[in-house]
XYZ file of C-alpha atoms in Angstrom:
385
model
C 37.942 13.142 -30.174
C 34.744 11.738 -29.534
C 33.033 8.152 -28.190
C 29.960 6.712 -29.278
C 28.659 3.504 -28.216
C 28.670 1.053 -31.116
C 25.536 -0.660 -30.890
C 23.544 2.706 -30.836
C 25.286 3.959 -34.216
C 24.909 1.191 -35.907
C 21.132 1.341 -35.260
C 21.651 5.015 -36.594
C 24.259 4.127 -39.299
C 21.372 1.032 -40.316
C 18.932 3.913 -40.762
C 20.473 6.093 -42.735
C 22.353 3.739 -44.852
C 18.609 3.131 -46.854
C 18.852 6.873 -48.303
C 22.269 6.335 -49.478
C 23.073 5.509 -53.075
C 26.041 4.364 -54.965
C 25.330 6.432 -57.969
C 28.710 7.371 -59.248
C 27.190 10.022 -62.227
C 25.935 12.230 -59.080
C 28.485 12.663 -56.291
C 26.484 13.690 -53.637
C 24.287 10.553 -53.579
C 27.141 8.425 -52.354
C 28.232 10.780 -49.079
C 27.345 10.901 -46.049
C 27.810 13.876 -43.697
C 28.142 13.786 -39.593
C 27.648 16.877 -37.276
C 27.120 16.412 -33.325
C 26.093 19.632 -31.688
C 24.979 19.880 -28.192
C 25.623 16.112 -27.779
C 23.106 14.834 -30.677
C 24.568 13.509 -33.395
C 22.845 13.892 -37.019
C 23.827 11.281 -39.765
C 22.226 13.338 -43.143
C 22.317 11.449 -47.187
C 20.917 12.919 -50.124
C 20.066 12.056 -54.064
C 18.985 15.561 -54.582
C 15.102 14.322 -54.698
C 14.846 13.694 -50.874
C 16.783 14.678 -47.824
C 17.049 12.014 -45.001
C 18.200 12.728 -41.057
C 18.704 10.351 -38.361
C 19.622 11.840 -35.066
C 21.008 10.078 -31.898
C 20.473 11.933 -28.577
C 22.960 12.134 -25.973
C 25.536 10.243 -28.643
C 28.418 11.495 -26.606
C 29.470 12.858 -23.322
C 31.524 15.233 -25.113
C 30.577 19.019 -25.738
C 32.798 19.335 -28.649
C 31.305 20.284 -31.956
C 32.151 17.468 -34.791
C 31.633 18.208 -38.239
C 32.682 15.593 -41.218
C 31.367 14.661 -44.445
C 32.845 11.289 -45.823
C 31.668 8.709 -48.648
C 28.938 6.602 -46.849
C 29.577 2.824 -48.101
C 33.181 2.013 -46.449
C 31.871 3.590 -43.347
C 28.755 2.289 -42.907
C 29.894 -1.101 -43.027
C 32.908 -0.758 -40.838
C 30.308 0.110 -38.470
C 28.711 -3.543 -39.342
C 31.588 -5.231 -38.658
C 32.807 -4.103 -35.772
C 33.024 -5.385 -32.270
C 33.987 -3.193 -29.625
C 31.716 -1.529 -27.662
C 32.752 1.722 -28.458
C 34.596 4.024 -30.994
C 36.258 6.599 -31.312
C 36.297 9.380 -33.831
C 38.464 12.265 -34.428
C 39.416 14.695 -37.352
C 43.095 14.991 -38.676
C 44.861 16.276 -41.740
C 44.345 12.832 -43.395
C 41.037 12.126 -42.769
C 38.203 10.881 -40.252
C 40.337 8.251 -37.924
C 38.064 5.764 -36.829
C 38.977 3.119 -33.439
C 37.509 0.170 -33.094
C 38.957 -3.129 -33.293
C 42.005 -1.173 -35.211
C 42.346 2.216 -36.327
C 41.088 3.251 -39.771
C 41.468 6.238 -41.813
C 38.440 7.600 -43.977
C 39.317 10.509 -46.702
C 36.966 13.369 -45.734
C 35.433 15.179 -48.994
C 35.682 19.207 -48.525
C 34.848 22.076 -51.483
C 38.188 23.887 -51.028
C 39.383 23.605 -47.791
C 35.341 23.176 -45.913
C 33.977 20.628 -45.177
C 30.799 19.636 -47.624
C 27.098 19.975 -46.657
C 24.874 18.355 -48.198
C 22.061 20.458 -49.600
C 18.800 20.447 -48.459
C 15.209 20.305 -49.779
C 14.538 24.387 -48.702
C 10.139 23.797 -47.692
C 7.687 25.741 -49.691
C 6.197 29.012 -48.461
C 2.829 27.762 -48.541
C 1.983 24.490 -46.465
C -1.237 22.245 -47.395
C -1.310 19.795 -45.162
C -0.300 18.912 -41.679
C -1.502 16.110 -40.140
C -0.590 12.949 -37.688
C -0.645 9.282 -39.062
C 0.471 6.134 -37.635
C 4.019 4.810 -39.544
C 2.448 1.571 -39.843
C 0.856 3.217 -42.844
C 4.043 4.626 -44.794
C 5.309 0.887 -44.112
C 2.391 -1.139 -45.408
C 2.668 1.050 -48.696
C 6.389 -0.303 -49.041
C 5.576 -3.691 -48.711
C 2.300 -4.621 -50.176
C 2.062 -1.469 -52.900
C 5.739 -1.689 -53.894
C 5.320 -5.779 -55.021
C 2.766 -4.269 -57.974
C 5.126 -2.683 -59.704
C 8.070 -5.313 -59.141
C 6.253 -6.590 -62.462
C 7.948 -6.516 -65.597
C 5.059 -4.865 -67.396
C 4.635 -1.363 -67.044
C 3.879 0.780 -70.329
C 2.712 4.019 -68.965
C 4.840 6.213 -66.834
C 2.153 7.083 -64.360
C 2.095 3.069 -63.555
C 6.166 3.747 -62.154
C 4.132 6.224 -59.508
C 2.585 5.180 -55.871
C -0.908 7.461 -55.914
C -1.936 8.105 -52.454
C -5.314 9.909 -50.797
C -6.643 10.107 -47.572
C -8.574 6.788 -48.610
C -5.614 4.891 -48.993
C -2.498 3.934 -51.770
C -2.774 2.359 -55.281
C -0.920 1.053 -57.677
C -1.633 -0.896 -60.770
C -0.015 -2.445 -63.786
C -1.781 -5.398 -65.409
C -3.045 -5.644 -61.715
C -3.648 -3.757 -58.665
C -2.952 -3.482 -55.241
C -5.430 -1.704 -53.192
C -4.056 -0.138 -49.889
C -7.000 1.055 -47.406
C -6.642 3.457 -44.709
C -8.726 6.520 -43.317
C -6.531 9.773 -42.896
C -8.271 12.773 -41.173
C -7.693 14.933 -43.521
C -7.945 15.491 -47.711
C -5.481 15.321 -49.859
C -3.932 13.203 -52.679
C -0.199 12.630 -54.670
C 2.152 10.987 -56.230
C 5.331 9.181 -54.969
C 8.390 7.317 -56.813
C 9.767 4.174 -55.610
C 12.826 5.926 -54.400
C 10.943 7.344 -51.902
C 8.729 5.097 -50.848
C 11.420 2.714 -50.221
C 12.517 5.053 -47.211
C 8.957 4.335 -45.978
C 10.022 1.168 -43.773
C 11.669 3.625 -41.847
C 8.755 4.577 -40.323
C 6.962 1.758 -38.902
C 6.140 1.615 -35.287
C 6.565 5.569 -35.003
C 3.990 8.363 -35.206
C 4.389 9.946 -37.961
C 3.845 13.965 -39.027
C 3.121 14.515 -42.866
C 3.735 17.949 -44.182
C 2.955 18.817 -47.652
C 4.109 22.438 -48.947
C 3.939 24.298 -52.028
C 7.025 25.971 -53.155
C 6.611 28.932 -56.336
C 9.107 29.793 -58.650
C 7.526 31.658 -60.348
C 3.996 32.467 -62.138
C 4.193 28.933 -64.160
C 6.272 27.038 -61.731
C 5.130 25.326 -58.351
C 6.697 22.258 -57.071
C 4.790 20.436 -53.837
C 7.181 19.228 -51.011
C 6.523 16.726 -48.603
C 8.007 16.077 -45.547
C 7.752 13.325 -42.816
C 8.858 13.372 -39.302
C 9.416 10.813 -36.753
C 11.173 10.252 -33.605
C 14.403 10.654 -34.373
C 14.117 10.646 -38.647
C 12.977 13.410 -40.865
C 12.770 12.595 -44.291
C 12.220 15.706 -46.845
C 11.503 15.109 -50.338
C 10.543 17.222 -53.747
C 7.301 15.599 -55.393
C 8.318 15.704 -59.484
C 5.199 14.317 -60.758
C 2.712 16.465 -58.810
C 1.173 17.484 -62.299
C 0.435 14.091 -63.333
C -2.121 13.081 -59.931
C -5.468 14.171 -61.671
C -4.683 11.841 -64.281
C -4.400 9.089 -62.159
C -7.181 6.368 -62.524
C -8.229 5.920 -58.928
C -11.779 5.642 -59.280
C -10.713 2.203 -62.035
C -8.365 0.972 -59.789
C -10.496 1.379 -56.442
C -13.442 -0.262 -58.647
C -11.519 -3.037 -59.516
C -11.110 -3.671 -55.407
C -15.147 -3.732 -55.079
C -15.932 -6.252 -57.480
C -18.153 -8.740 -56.478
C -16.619 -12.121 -56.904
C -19.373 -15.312 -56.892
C -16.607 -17.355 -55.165
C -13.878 -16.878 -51.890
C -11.824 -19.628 -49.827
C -8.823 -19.562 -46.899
C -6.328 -21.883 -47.246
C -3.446 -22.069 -45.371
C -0.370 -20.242 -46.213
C 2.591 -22.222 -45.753
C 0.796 -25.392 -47.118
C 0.406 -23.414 -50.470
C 3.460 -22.134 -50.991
C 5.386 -25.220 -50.139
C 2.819 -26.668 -53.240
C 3.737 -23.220 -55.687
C 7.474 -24.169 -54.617
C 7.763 -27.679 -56.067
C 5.372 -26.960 -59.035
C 7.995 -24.433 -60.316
C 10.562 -27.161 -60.034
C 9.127 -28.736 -63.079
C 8.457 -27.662 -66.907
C 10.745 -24.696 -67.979
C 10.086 -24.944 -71.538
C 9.307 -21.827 -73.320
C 6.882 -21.519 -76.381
C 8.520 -19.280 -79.452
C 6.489 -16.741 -78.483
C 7.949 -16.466 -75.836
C 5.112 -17.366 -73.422
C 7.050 -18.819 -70.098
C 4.905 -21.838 -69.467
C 7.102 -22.427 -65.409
C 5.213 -18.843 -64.293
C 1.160 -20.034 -65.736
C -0.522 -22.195 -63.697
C -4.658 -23.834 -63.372
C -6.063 -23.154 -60.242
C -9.030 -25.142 -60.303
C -11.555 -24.778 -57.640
C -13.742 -27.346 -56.208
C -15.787 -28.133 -53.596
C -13.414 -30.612 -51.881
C -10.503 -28.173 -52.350
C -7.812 -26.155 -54.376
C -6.212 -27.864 -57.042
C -3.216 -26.328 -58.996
C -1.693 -27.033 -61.721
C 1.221 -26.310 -63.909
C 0.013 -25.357 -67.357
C -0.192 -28.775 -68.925
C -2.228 -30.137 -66.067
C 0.136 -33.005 -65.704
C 1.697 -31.872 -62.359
C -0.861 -30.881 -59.327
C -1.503 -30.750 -55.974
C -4.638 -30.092 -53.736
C -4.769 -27.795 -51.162
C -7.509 -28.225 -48.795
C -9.582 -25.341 -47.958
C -9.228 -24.373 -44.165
C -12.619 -22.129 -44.768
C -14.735 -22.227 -47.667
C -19.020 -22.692 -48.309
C -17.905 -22.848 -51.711
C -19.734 -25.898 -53.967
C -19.003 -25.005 -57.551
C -16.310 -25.570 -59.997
C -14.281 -22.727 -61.908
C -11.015 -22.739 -63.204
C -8.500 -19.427 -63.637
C -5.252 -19.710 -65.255
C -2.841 -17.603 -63.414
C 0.738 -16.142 -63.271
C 2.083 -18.189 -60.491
C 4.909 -16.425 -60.054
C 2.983 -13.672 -59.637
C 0.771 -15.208 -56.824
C 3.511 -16.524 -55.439
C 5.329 -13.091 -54.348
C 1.973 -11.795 -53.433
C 1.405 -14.672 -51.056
C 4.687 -14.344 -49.240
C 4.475 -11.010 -48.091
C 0.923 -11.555 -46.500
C 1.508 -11.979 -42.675
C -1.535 -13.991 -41.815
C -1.390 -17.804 -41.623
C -3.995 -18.148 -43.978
C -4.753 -16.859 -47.663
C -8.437 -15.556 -48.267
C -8.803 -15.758 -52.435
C -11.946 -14.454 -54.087
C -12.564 -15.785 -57.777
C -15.124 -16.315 -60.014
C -15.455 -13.238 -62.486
C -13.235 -14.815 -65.339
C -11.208 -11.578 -65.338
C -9.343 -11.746 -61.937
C -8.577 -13.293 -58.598
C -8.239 -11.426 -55.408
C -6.119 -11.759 -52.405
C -7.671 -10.325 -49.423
C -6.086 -9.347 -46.158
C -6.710 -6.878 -43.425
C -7.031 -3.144 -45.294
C -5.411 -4.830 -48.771
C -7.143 -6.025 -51.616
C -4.624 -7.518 -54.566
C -5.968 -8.016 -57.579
C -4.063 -10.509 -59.765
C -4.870 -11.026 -63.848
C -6.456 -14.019 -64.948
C -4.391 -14.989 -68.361
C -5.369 -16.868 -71.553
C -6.040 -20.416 -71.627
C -2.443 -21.881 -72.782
C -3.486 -24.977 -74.064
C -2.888 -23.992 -77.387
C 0.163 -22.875 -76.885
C 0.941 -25.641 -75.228
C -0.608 -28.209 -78.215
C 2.163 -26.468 -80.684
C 5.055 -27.831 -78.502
C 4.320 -31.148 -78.456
């Protein structure tokens, strides 16, 4: 029998629980498999693609070697839920016994009459690249990069895909989101959402990225990458390594350096409060389809930011909290669309550049979003009545 303090396996058990999936076509995606050696206890999930460890030093004061592989889900969120400050595990002929508030049996899963391990991403012979970047990075991809392709309107299959240089990450559907950082050394790839979602796991840590080349034979290599953190190591097979020269970087970085005639702060909170009751109203749809609730006016002024929903019945004004700006333009936009883009910025104020008649663009610290400008609606609009 072992103890572990609760609160310091569920920050393990939190961890780990991101890499496991409840896929019910692939068994192995769904388990999750303990070992403590030498008093460090490593929590290991799989989905075949990527291979994620969390360890917890000193987890117990025993010696004793502990080796279980369970399904993940029930576990995990007994761990949630309990309430004592430690628990207690131990290994019997029924199962993994787990004390805490009461005492719980877990089925282990075994291939005859061993326990399972979970197999591994074996590393490439050759290595590429080796160098040290702050996790800050891997977690800015996940959150600014990953809202691109939330969109419902990818049509190639190299949009699905995360591309990512020593310049910075991309992605891009009908719009872009430009991610720019300086790595010290070359390289470039492609990553899934799958794993990019792990990414979060990251921030606040130094980071060591590890790319290796693994040959099969004359026709076949497959690049692996690998990250390491403190106490996570996160391995992964890249799929679509064949597909990063055909990436459109140089496009979708150009799009980022377009000079726009016009740019304005306002504040954040003020404009989504104003996005937030516009969407209350006018949920008609035209019969093409055409969801009038997501396209909105944004007409800029000199006094401020006016927007409207797509009749131009409904507005507000925004006032500017830093513009120069003395024109007049107007840019018919997914609001929707804005909307999400806007809430995951962390700075009290938006900076929006505008003007070109093809695009707006959000701009933060090291991210540039480009959002679509769409067609004028009114016509649309005129056939409803």
């Amino acid at each position: 029998m072992i103890k572990i303090n609760t609160e310091k396996i569920r920050q393990v058990a939190s961890k780990i629980a991101l890499g496991v999936e409840d896929d019910r076509s692939s068994p192995l995606t769904e388990l999750l498999e303990f070992e403590l050696k030498d008093k460090v206890l490593t929590l290991k999930a799989t989905n075949k693609e990527y291979f994620l460890s969390v360890t917890l030093v000193d987890a117990s004061d025993s010696d004793e070697y502990f080796h279980v592989t369970i399904v993940a889900n029930s576990f995990l969120q007994m761990i949630t839920k309990t309430t004592t400050p430690d628990i207690k595990l131990s290994v019997t002929d029924a199962g993994l016994v787990f004390e805490g508030n009461g005492k719980y049996i877990f089925p282990l899963t075994l291939d005859g009459e061993e326990t399972v391990s979970l197999p591994t991403i074996e590393w490439g012979e050759e290595e590429v690249l080796d160098l040290e970047m702050d996790g800050s990075i891997l977690a800015s991809i996940q959150k600014y990069n990953s809202k691109e392709l939330s969109k419902d309107v990818i049509v190639k299959p190299i949009q699905r895909l995360y591309y990512v240089d020593n310049h910075g990450a991309l992605t891009f559907t009908d719009g872009a989101c430009v991610n720019e950082f300086e790595l010290e050394k070359e390289f470039k790839v492609l990553f899934n959402d799958r794993l990019v979602q792990l990414f979060k796991l990251f921030d606040g840590e130094k980071v060591r990225m590890q790319l290796s080349k693994k040959k099969f034979n004359d026709d076949i290599t497959q690049m692996r990458v690998k990250f390491t953190g403190r106490n996570i190591e996160l391995t992964a097979v890249l799929t679509d390594t064949d597909m990063v020269d055909q990436y459109p970087a140089i496009p979708v970085r150009q799009l980022a350096e377009e000079e726009y005639p016009g740019s304005v702060s306002v504040d954040k909170n003020t404009i989504l409060k104003a996005l937030e009751r516009l969407s209350i109203l006018d949920k008609r749809t035209s019969d093409n389809k055409v969801d009038l609730k997501k396209i909105g006016k944004l007409h800029f002024t000199a006094e401020g930011l006016e927007i409207k929903d797509a009749k131009g019945i409904n507005f507000e004004t925004i006032p500017y909290v830093n513009s120069s700006y003395e024109g007049d333009f107007n840019s018919f936009i997914d609001l929707t669309d804005l909307t999400k883009h806007i809430n995951i910025n962390n700075n009290e104020t938006v900076n929006i550049k505008f003007g070109t008649g093809d695009a707006i663009m959000l701009v933060r610290k090291g991210i540039k979003q480009v959002i679509p400008e769409l067609e004028d609606p009114t016509e649309i609009i005129n056939t409803l009545g």
